[in-house]
Amino acid sequence: MAKAKKITAALTAALLCTASLTACSDTSYVMTAGDSKINAGIYIYNELTEMSYQMTMMYYQKGIKKDYFDQKVDGKAFDEYLSDYALTATKEYAAVVDKFNELGLTLSDEDIKSINDSISSTWDSQGEFYESEGISKESVKLALKGSKMREELFDHYYAEGGEEAVSDDEMVKYLDDNYLRYKSISFAKTKASTDSSSSATDSSTDSADAANEEAKAKRDEFLEKAQGVSFDDFDSIIDEYNDYVASKKASDSSSAADSDSSASDSSTASDDTSSVSDIDTSSTASDDTSSVSDSTAESSSTADSDSSTDSSSSESDPYANEKMANYGAMDDSQKDTTNGKILKEVSGMSIDVATAYEDDNAYYILIKGDVKDRDTEYAKENHEDLLKEMKSDEFQKKLTSWVEKLDIKVNNKAIKRYTPKVVYDKQTEYYSKNNKS
């Protein structure tokens, strides 16, 4: 009898073990949040989306086209960064859905239609690729719904009528405390060209020095004209500058064309063309054109636009030539960038006083305006963007606390299966196969 009980117990234990192994080997979900299972496809989608973004940034910022996994992001190895990012993003997705349902919020019919339309469009062009990565259509839909729920939760707290709504006065004060308002004109510096050994030649250095002396002298000439000119009236200096740029470019283009024509005529008329071919007839015009065409008056009412002045828009937009920049929100690394250093200079300037500034790239004229002269209007026109600037960090703290309170259990086997390298290799394999076909 005792032996039979032992056999029964052993069989029961074996069955439990088998069931346990089967459950643990299920990688169709990446975690559980309370009673809900979160599809692995959502995790892979987060991983893939961030991977694509970071690879794009590596290319545009550093020219990197391969060896991505030899790079670091935020001080972490690329694969470690992506794994951490995807796991955090997926936990936040679970917390957002949980809080959204807890508060009894719903997505509008318009939101659902927009999501469905987006999925249909995406699946027509990329559906096969997503499926090759193990991402189902349903997982993408859930991920997009989660993003919209996150927006709705933010508005639930901070938008007009929200639990912690930001008043107009609070927004105006935020602008006054953090923003800088300024206009600028820049005269680009010319860098000496290098030979095959990457060393600047003497003639190139002399040419660059001469071009820079000319640019600095022209900057000083315009700076003299700007003395005593108010921030509002500085537009007239910018208009004159833009006329100068247009005239200079036209003159240089004409000179270059004449030089090319003369060189062509000389080589045709003379059997000995060495004296002509050894002369770079376009170098002076080219260097001058480059320095002028890159020297543009910065013109935007947003913090991140560097477009040059558009005369047609300046007629209709009284703020076309100026910038509003959130200097107060910059961290030390941002303040150490070219733009950050310009803003640091502006922050220490007096209002309505045109000031000279210089960095490795250009010679500048900067003039500071009074944010208070525009704060109410700017707050009204840029309400949503400012709201995010003001409350994103606070909302993130709420979200982190929701994650911590949620009973989340990570399926580590799924995490180990869907590594960034596996996702990348599948992407490479898919596009390699389809580009050949």
Coordinates of N, CA and C in Angstrom, one line a residue, residues 12-244:
T12 N 2.2 11.9 -10.0 CA 1.6 13.2 -9.9 C 2.7 14.3 -10.0
A13 N 3.8 14.1 -9.4 CA 4.9 15.1 -9.5 C 5.4 15.2 -10.9
A14 N 5.5 14.1 -11.6 CA 6.0 14.1 -13.0 C 5.1 14.9 -13.8
L15 N 3.8 14.6 -13.6 CA 2.8 15.3 -14.4 C 2.8 16.9 -14.2
L16 N 3.0 17.2 -12.9 CA 3.1 18.6 -12.5 C 4.3 19.3 -13.1
C17 N 5.4 18.5 -13.1 CA 6.7 19.0 -13.7 C 6.5 19.2 -15.2
T18 N 5.9 18.2 -15.9 CA 5.7 18.4 -17.3 C 4.8 19.6 -17.6
A19 N 3.7 19.7 -16.8 CA 2.8 20.9 -17.1 C 3.6 22.2 -16.8
S20 N 4.4 22.2 -15.8 CA 5.2 23.4 -15.5 C 6.1 23.7 -16.6
L21 N 6.8 22.7 -17.1 CA 7.8 22.9 -18.2 C 7.1 23.4 -19.5
T22 N 5.9 22.9 -19.7 CA 5.1 23.3 -20.9 C 4.7 24.8 -20.8
A23 N 4.3 25.2 -19.6 CA 3.9 26.6 -19.3 C 5.1 27.5 -19.5
C24 N 6.2 27.1 -18.9 CA 7.4 27.9 -18.9 C 8.0 28.0 -20.3
S25 N 7.8 27.1 -21.1 CA 8.4 27.1 -22.5 C 7.5 27.9 -23.4
D26 N 6.3 28.3 -23.0 CA 5.4 29.1 -23.8 C 6.0 30.5 -24.0
T27 N 6.5 30.9 -25.1 CA 7.0 32.2 -25.4 C 6.1 33.1 -26.2
S28 N 4.8 32.7 -26.2 CA 3.9 33.6 -27.0 C 3.5 34.8 -26.2
Y29 N 3.8 34.8 -24.9 CA 3.6 36.0 -24.1 C 4.9 36.4 -23.4
V30 N 5.1 37.7 -23.1 CA 6.4 38.1 -22.6 C 6.3 38.4 -21.1
M31 N 5.1 38.6 -20.6 CA 4.9 38.8 -19.2 C 3.4 38.7 -18.8
T32 N 3.2 38.5 -17.5 CA 1.8 38.6 -17.0 C 1.7 39.9 -16.2
A33 N 0.5 40.5 -16.3 CA 0.2 41.7 -15.4 C -1.1 41.4 -14.7
G34 N -1.0 41.0 -13.5 CA -2.2 40.5 -12.8 C -2.7 39.3 -13.5
D35 N -3.9 39.2 -14.0 CA -4.5 38.1 -14.7 C -4.3 38.2 -16.2
S36 N -3.7 39.2 -16.7 CA -3.5 39.4 -18.1 C -2.2 38.9 -18.7
K37 N -2.2 38.3 -19.8 CA -0.9 38.0 -20.5 C -0.6 39.0 -21.6
I38 N 0.6 39.5 -21.6 CA 1.0 40.5 -22.6 C 1.7 39.8 -23.8
N39 N 1.2 40.0 -25.0 CA 1.7 39.3 -26.1 C 3.2 39.6 -26.3
A40 N 4.0 38.6 -26.7 CA 5.4 38.8 -27.0 C 5.5 39.7 -28.2
G41 N 4.5 39.7 -29.1 CA 4.6 40.6 -30.2 C 4.7 42.1 -29.9
I42 N 4.1 42.5 -28.7 CA 4.1 43.9 -28.3 C 5.6 44.2 -27.9
Y43 N 6.2 43.3 -27.2 CA 7.6 43.4 -26.8 C 8.5 43.6 -28.0
I44 N 8.3 42.7 -28.9 CA 9.2 42.7 -30.2 C 8.9 44.0 -30.9
Y45 N 7.7 44.4 -31.0 CA 7.3 45.6 -31.7 C 8.0 46.8 -31.1
N46 N 8.1 46.9 -29.7 CA 8.8 48.0 -29.0 C 10.3 47.9 -29.3
E47 N 10.8 46.7 -29.3 CA 12.2 46.5 -29.5 C 12.6 46.9 -31.0
L48 N 11.8 46.5 -31.9 CA 12.0 46.8 -33.3 C 11.9 48.3 -33.6
T49 N 10.9 48.9 -33.1 CA 10.7 50.3 -33.3 C 11.8 51.2 -32.8
E50 N 12.3 50.9 -31.6 CA 13.4 51.6 -31.0 C 14.7 51.3 -31.7
M51 N 14.9 50.1 -32.2 CA 16.1 49.7 -32.9 C 16.1 50.5 -34.2
S52 N 15.0 50.6 -34.9 CA 15.0 51.4 -36.2 C 15.3 52.9 -35.9
Y53 N 14.8 53.4 -34.8 CA 15.0 54.8 -34.5 C 16.5 55.0 -34.2
Q54 N 17.1 54.2 -33.3 CA 18.5 54.4 -32.9 C 19.4 54.2 -34.1
M55 N 19.1 53.3 -35.0 CA 20.0 53.0 -36.1 C 19.9 54.3 -37.1
T56 N 18.7 54.8 -37.2 CA 18.6 56.1 -38.0 C 19.4 57.2 -37.4
M57 N 19.3 57.3 -36.1 CA 20.1 58.4 -35.4 C 21.6 58.2 -35.5
M58 N 22.1 56.9 -35.5 CA 23.5 56.6 -35.6 C 24.0 57.0 -37.0
Y59 N 23.1 56.8 -38.0 CA 23.5 57.2 -39.4 C 23.6 58.7 -39.5
Y60 N 22.5 59.4 -39.1 CA 22.5 60.8 -39.3 C 23.5 61.6 -38.4
Q61 N 23.7 61.1 -37.2 CA 24.6 61.8 -36.3 C 26.0 61.4 -36.4
K62 N 26.3 60.1 -36.8 CA 27.7 59.7 -36.8 C 28.1 59.0 -38.1
G63 N 27.1 58.9 -39.1 CA 27.4 58.2 -40.3 C 27.6 56.7 -40.3
I64 N 27.1 56.1 -39.2 CA 27.2 54.7 -39.0 C 26.2 53.9 -39.8
K65 N 26.7 53.0 -40.6 CA 25.8 52.2 -41.5 C 25.8 50.7 -41.2
K66 N 26.7 50.3 -40.3 CA 26.8 48.9 -39.9 C 27.5 48.8 -38.5
D67 N 27.7 47.6 -38.1 CA 28.3 47.4 -36.8 C 27.5 48.1 -35.7
Y68 N 26.2 48.1 -35.8 CA 25.4 48.8 -34.8 C 25.6 48.2 -33.4
F69 N 25.8 46.9 -33.3 CA 25.9 46.3 -32.0 C 27.3 46.4 -31.4
D70 N 28.1 47.2 -32.0 CA 29.4 47.6 -31.4 C 29.3 48.9 -30.8
Q71 N 28.1 49.6 -31.0 CA 27.9 50.9 -30.4 C 27.2 50.9 -29.1
K72 N 27.3 52.1 -28.4 CA 26.6 52.2 -27.1 C 25.5 53.3 -27.2
V73 N 24.5 53.2 -26.5 CA 23.4 54.1 -26.4 C 23.2 54.4 -24.9
D74 N 23.2 55.6 -24.5 CA 23.1 56.0 -23.1 C 24.0 55.2 -22.2
G75 N 25.2 55.0 -22.7 CA 26.2 54.3 -21.9 C 26.1 52.8 -21.8
K76 N 25.1 52.3 -22.5 CA 24.9 50.8 -22.5 C 25.2 50.2 -23.9
A77 N 25.6 49.0 -23.9 CA 25.8 48.3 -25.2 C 24.5 48.3 -25.9
F78 N 24.5 48.4 -27.2 CA 23.3 48.5 -28.0 C 22.2 47.5 -27.7
D79 N 22.7 46.2 -27.6 CA 21.7 45.1 -27.4 C 21.1 45.2 -26.0
E80 N 21.9 45.6 -25.0 CA 21.4 45.7 -23.6 C 20.5 46.9 -23.5
Y81 N 20.8 48.0 -24.2 CA 19.9 49.2 -24.2 C 18.5 48.8 -24.8
L82 N 18.5 48.1 -25.9 CA 17.3 47.7 -26.6 C 16.4 46.8 -25.7
S83 N 17.1 45.8 -25.1 CA 16.4 44.9 -24.3 C 15.7 45.6 -23.1
D84 N 16.5 46.5 -22.5 CA 16.0 47.3 -21.3 C 14.8 48.2 -21.7
Y85 N 15.0 48.8 -22.9 CA 14.0 49.7 -23.4 C 12.7 49.0 -23.7
A86 N 12.8 47.9 -24.4 CA 11.6 47.1 -24.8 C 10.9 46.6 -23.5
L87 N 11.6 46.1 -22.6 CA 11.0 45.6 -21.3 C 10.3 46.7 -20.6
T88 N 10.9 47.8 -20.4 CA 10.3 49.0 -19.7 C 9.1 49.4 -20.5
A89 N 9.2 49.6 -21.8 CA 8.1 50.0 -22.6 C 6.9 49.1 -22.5
T90 N 7.2 47.8 -22.5 CA 6.1 46.8 -22.4 C 5.4 46.8 -21.0
K91 N 6.2 47.0 -20.0 CA 5.7 47.1 -18.6 C 4.8 48.4 -18.5
E92 N 5.2 49.4 -19.2 CA 4.4 50.7 -19.1 C 3.2 50.5 -19.9
Y93 N 3.2 49.8 -21.0 CA 2.0 49.5 -21.8 C 1.0 48.8 -20.9
A94 N 1.4 47.8 -20.1 CA 0.5 47.0 -19.3 C 0.0 47.9 -18.2
A95 N 0.8 48.8 -17.6 CA 0.3 49.7 -16.6 C -0.7 50.8 -17.1
V96 N -0.4 51.2 -18.3 CA -1.3 52.2 -19.0 C -2.7 51.6 -19.2
V97 N -2.7 50.4 -19.7 CA -4.0 49.7 -20.0 C -4.8 49.5 -18.7
D98 N -4.0 49.1 -17.7 CA -4.6 48.8 -16.4 C -5.2 50.1 -15.8
K99 N -4.5 51.2 -15.8 CA -4.9 52.4 -15.2 C -6.1 53.0 -16.0
F100 N -6.0 52.9 -17.3 CA -7.0 53.4 -18.2 C -8.4 52.7 -17.9
N101 N -8.3 51.4 -17.8 CA -9.5 50.6 -17.4 C -10.0 50.9 -16.0
E102 N -9.1 51.1 -15.1 CA -9.4 51.4 -13.7 C -10.2 52.7 -13.6
L103 N -9.8 53.7 -14.4 CA -10.5 55.0 -14.4 C -11.8 55.0 -15.2
G104 N -12.1 53.9 -15.9 CA -13.3 53.8 -16.7 C -13.2 54.7 -18.0
L105 N -12.0 54.9 -18.5 CA -11.9 55.7 -19.7 C -12.1 54.8 -20.9
T106 N -12.5 55.5 -22.0 CA -12.7 54.7 -23.3 C -12.1 55.5 -24.5
L107 N -11.7 54.8 -25.5 CA -11.3 55.5 -26.7 C -12.5 55.8 -27.5
S108 N -12.5 56.9 -28.2 CA -13.6 57.3 -29.0 C -13.7 56.5 -30.3
D109 N -14.8 56.5 -30.9 CA -15.0 55.8 -32.2 C -14.0 56.3 -33.2
E110 N -13.7 57.6 -33.2 CA -12.8 58.3 -34.1 C -11.4 57.7 -33.9
D111 N -11.0 57.6 -32.6 CA -9.7 57.0 -32.3 C -9.5 55.6 -32.8
I112 N -10.5 54.8 -32.6 CA -10.5 53.4 -33.0 C -10.4 53.3 -34.5
K113 N -11.2 54.2 -35.2 CA -11.1 54.2 -36.7 C -9.7 54.6 -37.2
S114 N -9.2 55.6 -36.5 CA -7.8 56.0 -36.9 C -6.8 54.9 -36.7
I115 N -6.9 54.2 -35.6 CA -6.0 53.1 -35.4 C -6.2 52.0 -36.4
N116 N -7.4 51.6 -36.7 CA -7.7 50.6 -37.6 C -7.2 50.9 -39.1
D117 N -7.4 52.2 -39.4 CA -6.9 52.7 -40.7 C -5.4 52.6 -40.8
S118 N -4.8 53.0 -39.7 CA -3.3 52.9 -39.7 C -2.8 51.5 -39.8
I119 N -3.5 50.6 -39.1 CA -3.0 49.2 -39.2 C -3.2 48.6 -40.6
S120 N -4.4 48.9 -41.2 CA -4.6 48.4 -42.5 C -3.6 48.9 -43.5
S121 N -3.2 50.2 -43.4 CA -2.2 50.8 -44.3 C -0.8 50.1 -44.0
T122 N -0.5 49.9 -42.7 CA 0.8 49.3 -42.4 C 0.8 47.9 -42.8
W123 N -0.2 47.2 -42.7 CA -0.2 45.8 -43.0 C -0.2 45.5 -44.5
D124 N -0.7 46.5 -45.3 CA -0.6 46.3 -46.7 C 0.8 46.4 -47.2
S125 N 1.6 47.3 -46.6 CA 3.0 47.5 -47.0 C 4.0 46.7 -46.2
Q126 N 3.7 46.4 -44.9 CA 4.7 45.9 -44.0 C 4.3 44.6 -43.3
G127 N 3.1 44.2 -43.5 CA 2.5 43.1 -42.8 C 3.4 41.8 -42.8
E128 N 3.8 41.5 -44.0 CA 4.7 40.2 -44.2 C 5.9 40.4 -43.3
F129 N 6.5 41.5 -43.3 CA 7.7 41.7 -42.5 C 7.5 41.6 -41.1
Y130 N 6.4 42.2 -40.6 CA 6.1 42.1 -39.1 C 5.8 40.6 -38.7
E131 N 5.1 39.9 -39.6 CA 4.9 38.5 -39.3 C 6.2 37.7 -39.3
S132 N 7.1 38.1 -40.1 CA 8.4 37.3 -40.1 C 9.2 37.6 -38.8
E133 N 8.8 38.7 -38.2 CA 9.5 39.0 -36.9 C 8.7 38.4 -35.7
G134 N 7.6 37.8 -36.0 CA 6.7 37.2 -34.9 C 5.8 38.2 -34.3
I135 N 5.5 39.3 -35.1 CA 4.6 40.3 -34.6 C 3.2 40.2 -35.3
S136 N 2.2 39.9 -34.6 CA 0.9 39.7 -35.3 C 0.2 41.1 -35.5
K137 N -0.8 41.1 -36.3 CA -1.6 42.3 -36.6 C -2.2 42.8 -35.3
E138 N -2.7 41.8 -34.5 CA -3.4 42.1 -33.2 C -2.4 42.8 -32.3
S139 N -1.1 42.3 -32.2 CA -0.1 42.9 -31.3 C 0.1 44.4 -31.7
V140 N 0.2 44.7 -33.0 CA 0.4 46.0 -33.4 C -0.8 46.9 -33.0
K141 N -2.0 46.3 -33.2 CA -3.2 47.1 -32.9 C -3.2 47.4 -31.4
L142 N -2.8 46.4 -30.5 CA -2.8 46.6 -29.1 C -1.7 47.7 -28.7
A143 N -0.6 47.6 -29.4 CA 0.5 48.6 -29.1 C 0.0 50.0 -29.5
L144 N -0.7 50.2 -30.6 CA -1.2 51.5 -31.0 C -2.3 52.0 -30.1
K145 N -3.1 51.1 -29.7 CA -4.2 51.4 -28.7 C -3.5 51.9 -27.4
G146 N -2.5 51.2 -27.0 CA -1.8 51.6 -25.8 C -1.2 53.0 -25.8
S147 N -0.7 53.3 -27.0 CA -0.1 54.7 -27.2 C -1.2 55.7 -27.1
K148 N -2.3 55.4 -27.7 CA -3.4 56.4 -27.6 C -4.0 56.5 -26.2
M149 N -4.1 55.4 -25.5 CA -4.5 55.4 -24.1 C -3.6 56.2 -23.2
R150 N -2.3 56.1 -23.5 CA -1.3 56.9 -22.8 C -1.6 58.4 -23.0
E151 N -1.8 58.8 -24.2 CA -2.2 60.2 -24.5 C -3.4 60.7 -23.7
E152 N -4.4 59.8 -23.7 CA -5.7 60.1 -23.1 C -5.5 60.2 -21.5
L153 N -4.7 59.4 -21.0 CA -4.4 59.4 -19.5 C -3.7 60.8 -19.2
F154 N -2.7 61.2 -20.0 CA -2.0 62.4 -19.8 C -3.1 63.6 -19.8
D155 N -4.0 63.6 -20.8 CA -5.0 64.6 -20.8 C -6.0 64.5 -19.7
H156 N -6.2 63.3 -19.2 CA -7.1 63.1 -18.1 C -6.6 63.9 -16.9
Y157 N -5.3 63.9 -16.7 CA -4.7 64.6 -15.6 C -4.5 66.1 -15.8
Y158 N -3.9 66.5 -17.0 CA -3.4 67.8 -17.2 C -4.1 68.7 -18.2
A159 N -4.9 68.2 -19.1 CA -5.6 69.0 -20.0 C -6.7 69.8 -19.3
E160 N -7.3 70.7 -20.1 CA -8.4 71.5 -19.5 C -9.5 70.6 -19.0
G161 N -9.9 70.9 -17.7 CA -10.9 70.1 -17.1 C -10.3 68.8 -16.4
G162 N -9.0 68.6 -16.5 CA -8.4 67.4 -15.9 C -8.2 67.5 -14.4
E163 N -7.9 66.4 -13.8 CA -7.7 66.3 -12.4 C -6.7 67.3 -11.9
E164 N -5.6 67.5 -12.6 CA -4.5 68.4 -12.3 C -4.3 69.4 -13.4
A165 N -5.3 70.0 -13.9 CA -5.2 70.8 -15.1 C -4.3 72.0 -14.9
V166 N -3.5 72.4 -16.0 CA -2.6 73.5 -15.9 C -3.3 74.8 -16.3
S167 N -3.3 75.8 -15.5 CA -4.0 77.0 -15.8 C -3.2 77.9 -16.8
D168 N -3.8 78.8 -17.5 CA -3.2 79.7 -18.4 C -2.1 80.5 -17.7
D169 N -2.3 80.9 -16.5 CA -1.3 81.7 -15.7 C -0.1 80.9 -15.4
E170 N -0.3 79.6 -15.1 CA 0.8 78.7 -14.8 C 1.7 78.5 -16.1
M171 N 1.0 78.4 -17.2 CA 1.8 78.2 -18.5 C 2.6 79.4 -18.8
V172 N 2.0 80.6 -18.7 CA 2.7 81.8 -19.0 C 3.9 82.0 -18.0
K173 N 3.7 81.7 -16.8 CA 4.8 81.7 -15.8 C 6.0 80.8 -16.2
Y174 N 5.6 79.6 -16.7 CA 6.6 78.6 -17.2 C 7.4 79.2 -18.3
L175 N 6.7 79.9 -19.2 CA 7.4 80.5 -20.4 C 8.4 81.6 -19.9
D176 N 7.9 82.4 -19.0 CA 8.7 83.5 -18.5 C 9.9 83.0 -17.8
D177 N 9.8 81.9 -17.1 CA 10.9 81.4 -16.2 C 11.9 80.6 -17.0
N178 N 11.5 80.0 -18.2 CA 12.4 79.1 -18.9 C 12.8 79.4 -20.3
Y179 N 12.0 80.2 -21.0 CA 12.2 80.5 -22.4 C 13.1 81.7 -22.7
L180 N 13.8 81.6 -23.8 CA 14.5 82.7 -24.3 C 13.9 83.1 -25.7
R181 N 13.9 84.4 -26.0 CA 13.4 84.9 -27.2 C 14.5 85.7 -27.9
Y182 N 14.8 85.3 -29.2 CA 15.9 86.0 -29.8 C 15.9 85.9 -31.3
K183 N 16.7 86.7 -32.0 CA 16.9 86.7 -33.4 C 18.4 86.6 -33.7
S184 N 18.8 86.2 -34.8 CA 20.2 86.1 -35.1 C 20.5 86.1 -36.6
I185 N 21.7 86.5 -36.9 CA 22.3 86.4 -38.3 C 23.6 85.8 -38.1
S186 N 23.9 84.8 -39.0 CA 25.2 84.1 -39.0 C 26.0 84.2 -40.3
F187 N 27.3 84.3 -40.1 CA 28.2 84.4 -41.3 C 29.1 83.2 -41.1
A188 N 28.9 82.2 -42.0 CA 29.6 80.9 -41.8 C 31.1 81.1 -42.0
K189 N 31.9 80.3 -41.2 CA 33.3 80.2 -41.4 C 33.7 79.2 -42.5
T190 N 34.8 79.5 -43.1 CA 35.3 78.6 -44.2 C 36.4 77.8 -43.5
K191 N 36.3 76.5 -43.7 CA 37.4 75.6 -43.2 C 38.4 75.3 -44.3
A192 N 39.6 75.2 -44.0 CA 40.7 74.9 -44.9 C 40.5 73.5 -45.4
S193 N 40.6 73.3 -46.8 CA 40.5 72.0 -47.4 C 41.7 71.2 -47.1
T194 N 41.6 69.9 -47.1 CA 42.8 69.0 -46.8 C 43.2 68.2 -48.0
D195 N 44.5 67.8 -47.9 CA 45.0 66.9 -49.0 C 44.8 65.5 -48.6
S196 N 45.4 64.6 -49.3 CA 45.1 63.1 -49.1 C 45.6 62.6 -47.8
S197 N 46.5 63.3 -47.1 CA 46.9 62.9 -45.8 C 46.1 63.6 -44.7
S198 N 45.0 64.3 -45.1 CA 44.1 64.9 -44.1 C 44.8 66.1 -43.5
S199 N 45.8 66.7 -44.1 CA 46.4 67.9 -43.6 C 46.1 69.1 -44.4
A200 N 45.8 70.2 -43.7 CA 45.4 71.4 -44.5 C 46.6 71.9 -45.2
T201 N 46.5 72.3 -46.5 CA 47.6 72.8 -47.2 C 47.8 74.3 -46.9
D202 N 49.0 74.8 -47.1 CA 49.3 76.2 -46.7 C 48.3 77.2 -47.5
S203 N 48.2 76.9 -48.9 CA 47.4 77.8 -49.7 C 45.9 77.7 -49.3
S204 N 45.5 76.5 -48.9 CA 44.1 76.4 -48.5 C 43.9 77.1 -47.2
T205 N 44.8 77.0 -46.3 CA 44.7 77.7 -45.0 C 44.7 79.2 -45.2
D206 N 45.5 79.7 -46.1 CA 45.6 81.2 -46.3 C 44.2 81.6 -46.9
S207 N 43.7 80.8 -47.8 CA 42.4 81.1 -48.5 C 41.3 81.1 -47.5
A208 N 41.3 80.1 -46.6 CA 40.2 80.1 -45.5 C 40.4 81.3 -44.6
D209 N 41.6 81.6 -44.2 CA 41.8 82.7 -43.3 C 41.3 84.0 -43.9
A210 N 41.6 84.2 -45.2 CA 41.1 85.4 -45.9 C 39.6 85.5 -46.0
A211 N 39.0 84.3 -46.3 CA 37.5 84.3 -46.4 C 36.9 84.6 -45.0
N212 N 37.5 84.1 -43.9 CA 37.0 84.3 -42.6 C 37.1 85.7 -42.2
E213 N 38.2 86.3 -42.5 CA 38.4 87.8 -42.2 C 37.4 88.6 -42.9
E214 N 37.0 88.2 -44.2 CA 36.0 88.9 -44.9 C 34.6 88.7 -44.2
A215 N 34.3 87.5 -43.8 CA 33.1 87.2 -43.2 C 32.9 88.0 -41.9
K216 N 34.0 88.0 -41.1 CA 34.0 88.7 -39.8 C 33.8 90.2 -40.0
A217 N 34.5 90.7 -41.0 CA 34.4 92.2 -41.3 C 32.9 92.5 -41.7
K218 N 32.3 91.6 -42.5 CA 30.9 91.8 -43.0 C 30.0 91.7 -41.8
R219 N 30.3 90.8 -40.9 CA 29.5 90.7 -39.6 C 29.6 92.0 -38.8
D220 N 30.8 92.5 -38.7 CA 31.0 93.7 -37.9 C 30.3 94.9 -38.6
E221 N 30.3 94.9 -39.9 CA 29.6 96.0 -40.6 C 28.1 96.0 -40.3
F222 N 27.5 94.8 -40.3 CA 26.1 94.7 -40.0 C 25.8 94.9 -38.5
L223 N 26.8 94.6 -37.7 CA 26.6 94.8 -36.3 C 26.6 96.3 -36.0
E224 N 27.4 97.1 -36.7 CA 27.4 98.5 -36.5 C 26.0 99.1 -36.9
K225 N 25.4 98.6 -38.0 CA 24.1 99.1 -38.4 C 23.1 98.7 -37.4
A226 N 23.3 97.7 -36.6 CA 22.3 97.2 -35.7 C 22.3 97.9 -34.3
Q227 N 23.4 98.7 -34.1 CA 23.5 99.4 -32.8 C 22.3 100.4 -32.6
G228 N 21.7 100.3 -31.5 CA 20.6 101.1 -31.1 C 19.2 100.7 -31.8
V229 N 19.3 99.6 -32.5 CA 18.0 99.1 -33.1 C 17.3 98.1 -32.2
S230 N 16.0 98.3 -32.0 CA 15.3 97.4 -31.1 C 15.1 96.0 -31.6
F231 N 14.7 95.1 -30.8 CA 14.4 93.7 -31.1 C 13.4 93.7 -32.3
D232 N 12.3 94.4 -32.2 CA 11.3 94.4 -33.2 C 11.8 95.0 -34.5
D233 N 12.6 96.0 -34.5 CA 13.1 96.7 -35.7 C 14.3 96.0 -36.3
F234 N 14.8 95.0 -35.6 CA 16.0 94.2 -36.1 C 15.6 93.5 -37.4
D235 N 14.3 93.3 -37.6 CA 13.9 92.7 -38.9 C 14.4 93.4 -40.1
S236 N 14.5 94.7 -40.0 CA 15.0 95.5 -41.1 C 16.5 95.2 -41.4
I237 N 17.3 94.8 -40.4 CA 18.7 94.4 -40.5 C 18.7 93.1 -41.2
I238 N 17.8 92.2 -40.8 CA 17.7 90.8 -41.4 C 17.3 90.9 -42.9
D239 N 16.4 91.8 -43.2 CA 16.0 92.0 -44.6 C 17.2 92.5 -45.4
E240 N 17.9 93.4 -44.9 CA 19.1 93.9 -45.6 C 20.1 92.9 -45.8
Y241 N 20.3 92.1 -44.7 CA 21.3 91.0 -44.8 C 20.9 89.9 -45.8
N242 N 19.6 89.6 -45.9 CA 19.1 88.6 -46.9 C 19.3 89.2 -48.3
D243 N 19.1 90.5 -48.5 CA 19.4 91.1 -49.8 C 20.8 91.0 -50.2
Y244 N 21.7 91.2 -49.2 CA 23.1 91.0 -49.4 C 23.5 89.6 -49.8

